[in-house]
Amino acid sequence: MNISGNTLSGYMDTFRDLTSVAVILLLLAAASPAKAATYQIDSSAGVAATYPWIDISTTGTTLALADDSMSSPIPLGFTFPFGGIGVADITIGSNGWQFFSAGATLYVNTDFPVGQELLTLPYWDDLNPDGVATYIRYQTTGTTPNRIFVVSYLDVPHYCISSFLGFPLPGCNSSNQTTSIHETFQVQYHEATGDIIYWYKTMSTFGGGWITGPIPAGGLPEPGATIGLEIGNTDYSRWSYNTDSITNGKALRFYYSAPYTTPNPYAWYKMDEAIWGSVTDASGNGRNGTKLGSAAPTGYPPSNPPASAKIGDSGTCGSGEIPITDGTQGVDMGFDLNNVGNSGSITFWYNSNTAWNDGNNRMLLDASNNLGSNDNRDRQFYLVKTGNGSLLFSLEDSNNNESRATTGNNSFATNTWHHIAITWNLGQDRIRIYLDGILSATSTTNLNGTLGDMLSLYIGDQRGGSISGASNYTANSANGYIDEVRIYNAELTIQDVVADEGRTHSCGSGGIDHYELSLPTGSIACVPTPVTVTACADSSSPCTNPAISMSEQATLATTAGTLAATTLTFISGVASTTLSYPTAADGANATVTLSDVSPIKCCPDGIDCVAANSCSTTFKTAGFIFSASAGGNETAIPAQAAGVSDGAYYLRAVKTNTATMACEAALSGANTVNLAYECNDPMTCYAADLMSVNGGSATTIARNNNGSVSSYTSVNMTFDTNGNAPFTFSYGDAGRVTLHAKKAVNSVTLTGASNAFVVKPYDFGVIPCASSVFGNCTTAPADPGLLGNGSVFTKAGAAFKATVTARTATGTATPSFGLGSNNTTEAVTLTHARIAPTGSGTADGALGGTTSIPRNSFTDGIATVSDLNWSEVGVVTLTATNSTFLGNALTTTGTTGNLGRFIPDHFAITTGSVTEGCDPGNFTYFGQDGFSSTFTLTAKNTANTTTQNYTGNFAKFDLTAWNNYNFSAMWLPATPSPASTLLASATPPTGNWSNGTASVIAKHLASRPAAPVAPATITVNAKPADTDGVTMTSA
């Protein structure tokens, strides 16, 4: 760390500074590398020819910028895609940099990352146009779609010190401008390609500054310039820093190169149902919503208005109508918005029944929480269309800090579809609104990183009642149509938003992909056979996503026996009845046909679906059925958890009484029954028998791959006089399986099979470990406790590993968890919870790296990720969650013990000032106690972001110990002996840690040389180090 540019001069034994600011603080430690540069740099000679200099020296608008200043936002004249963000305005800085976000006026250039978002740095150095209008010009040239926004710096001088003790210094005029050192360069922003061109026409310096000549603010040597651009702290493209790297006539092309993948939706509502009871989540995550009031789907095809946002069979299909009538109208998504997280996005289409500027506020979505009539308690999260047609998005963090983004006014006509997206990232302190694919509003207000306590999300109407301090908060519904609501637990880029705007899907039949008819392949004459019809909202087969709002009817017919109902009404996408055929002889067949709907698949035994509108079953007069009760009908075994002994169930041995046609016992008393299990999904069993059945004593039964059941195990079971034998079972793996029973009784072989049921893992074991560990993590680190005195685990932002094991109830792995259907799309997600420190101002931080592990990454039930990182200081727990298994909405979780301590990666020092020992701001004597430097010390993670939790017991740097800073000085007189050295003052440094930052005042003295010396210009260095070894060198 360098406290640089303190020019301490004077006669004999005095120090005297040459500038009004005596200490400038610079970070000299190596900068964090960009993790994923959005822009690449083309420095070839052809750039200057392809993109020639554009002369605006007489036509461009002049910009009179004072020293260390910046302009107001200037319209580009078009939307420019900077780093994946559509921007329309630019702020021009006097020091050779330009901003698409909040600007800055710092004149001391640093290496990347520079700590700003969305900026270009064609030549960041201490330039000084001093308000002369002709030095900087800008202009939009060309016509759509080939416009270019040009900013030219024309013969701009550098800042220099003009005099010392009233005497002029050479090479510098009275306006503090260099007289012979000037820079002429240009930036071009190309609409058509998104390219950014830096053009260097006539430069006095070439990126590396100068050694002799005019004296800059920090004293000689003048270090140079920073050239590149920065999207954020982990995404920047660096050309050079304080290095000669350009020549006159050189041009650099920065071009967009970063690939991106839109994250999978947390929830997705097509709004295509024919009738609403609930609103289907088409993401497969099972987060179905519930209609509110008289809100209703239009069905497909919809009338016009509203038509569809995207017309055609591959379009956006139907939509949800949100009426204007009294009461709450819309859709309750059902999930707590806090479960989406501190970063998220919501995109949707909106069609208003009135013009947007109709004078009425309209609530489009809301998750606000009314916690009492107190602005400090209520928490707001809502998007409203205001009466003047603008969109207003507002949210609050857990500490009641509000961020509010508002677009410009809009006058869109009635019955016109417009695409809207909102994004939030509390960790980066920003919220955004996109309208029709264009970034239209942004807000940054110093959020604390954690979303406030919200409720479930309402689409189309107010959620929270009266919310104190919420601008334009209204009970008015959306009064229109909403469609294609997608919710993400990540902040989308503009490319993601535009991709969502363009998405279409097959409209099919009212949002139904297909229908499935299911009945057993084998039936017993005296027992009613279950018949099930499922309306499926997607292509999963067997269906795992019923169209739960489906309430239409279907018709059944049979070739034999009697159906309990032939006209079926769907309830939550499923319709059921039974087929009775008590007079059936052995081998009799009945075929059930489904009509009035299409397309149809037959799913015998609920598996192995094929395209057909009918299914058949074969009857026997005797056999086994699996039931949930003694004397009960055949029962579908529900989803199970691995290793859990569930039940009790009953294996019923029944036969048809030839006189009454009713069931009677086929077995009684103690018997042995041959049992087996069949692996349906995955279709191949693990290479060990993992199913245990207990009919009196636990017995492991034989495994069989899908479609071929030949291996059985004899199991002791006891049947009562009615043929009922109780049993329990436990499966030591994960997947979809079927139980089979068989026994020869005299000349008859009794057979039977259960339904194919799903067994999910019981839980996840999650073991973290250091990144240096080879292979899987097998031993968790020691619990660091919550008081800040435990052992160090790793640095904030540094990579570590975690091994996740899908387990049974006994803690063994479920080896087939990574196999089977949907194993590439279903995933285990890793989240974190901050355990310590807590209190005001502390932050949850962000868990980075591979936090979504596809199931197919698991081998023998185990997966390890090696690039996890947590951005903060302290102690956390990690939780693994799988919410969908084999297409079924089944949740499995597992949580670590306390994980930590996480410590900062490095310290950073920001610009401060000096107070001299005599005549404040004037000079300090050798040997005088002393001059004081004021600066800010900040604890940072590997991404160079402040670690807010470096406070209290978790801050291991004693700010009051001068030696901890490892101060040193350059350019102190070395002769005569003894030489002058930098020493501690009798007054110790002062400062307090607050959210990772400390304002420090450190007092120093320079020892008196043996004899009078000339004035000295010194540089004070610091390399602070805490007791954990955190210092400046790891950045």
Coordinates of C-alpha atoms in Angstrom, one line a residue, residues 640-644 686 689-692 730-737 758-762 806-809 812-817 861:
Q640 CA -41.3 -42.7 -0.2
A641 CA -38.0 -41.6 1.4
A642 CA -35.0 -43.8 1.1
G643 CA -34.3 -45.9 4.2
V644 CA -37.6 -45.2 5.9
Y686 CA -27.8 -50.8 -8.8
D689 CA -30.3 -55.8 -3.6
L690 CA -31.4 -52.8 -1.7
M691 CA -35.1 -53.4 -1.0
S692 CA -36.1 -54.9 2.4
S730 CA -37.6 -49.9 3.1
Y731 CA -35.6 -49.1 -0.1
G732 CA -32.0 -48.2 0.2
D733 CA -31.8 -46.3 -3.1
A734 CA -33.6 -43.6 -5.0
G735 CA -35.7 -44.1 -8.1
R736 CA -39.1 -45.4 -9.3
V737 CA -39.8 -49.0 -8.5
V758 CA -41.0 -43.0 -6.4
V759 CA -38.4 -43.2 -3.6
K760 CA -36.5 -40.0 -3.1
P761 CA -33.4 -39.5 -0.9
Y762 CA -34.0 -39.1 2.8
A806 CA -27.8 -38.2 -1.4
R807 CA -28.5 -40.4 1.6
T808 CA -30.9 -42.9 3.1
A809 CA -32.3 -42.5 6.6
T812 CA -25.7 -44.4 3.4
A813 CA -25.5 -43.1 -0.2
T814 CA -28.4 -43.7 -2.6
P815 CA -26.3 -44.7 -5.6
S816 CA -28.9 -44.2 -8.3
F817 CA -29.8 -40.6 -7.4
G861 CA -25.1 -40.7 -5.1

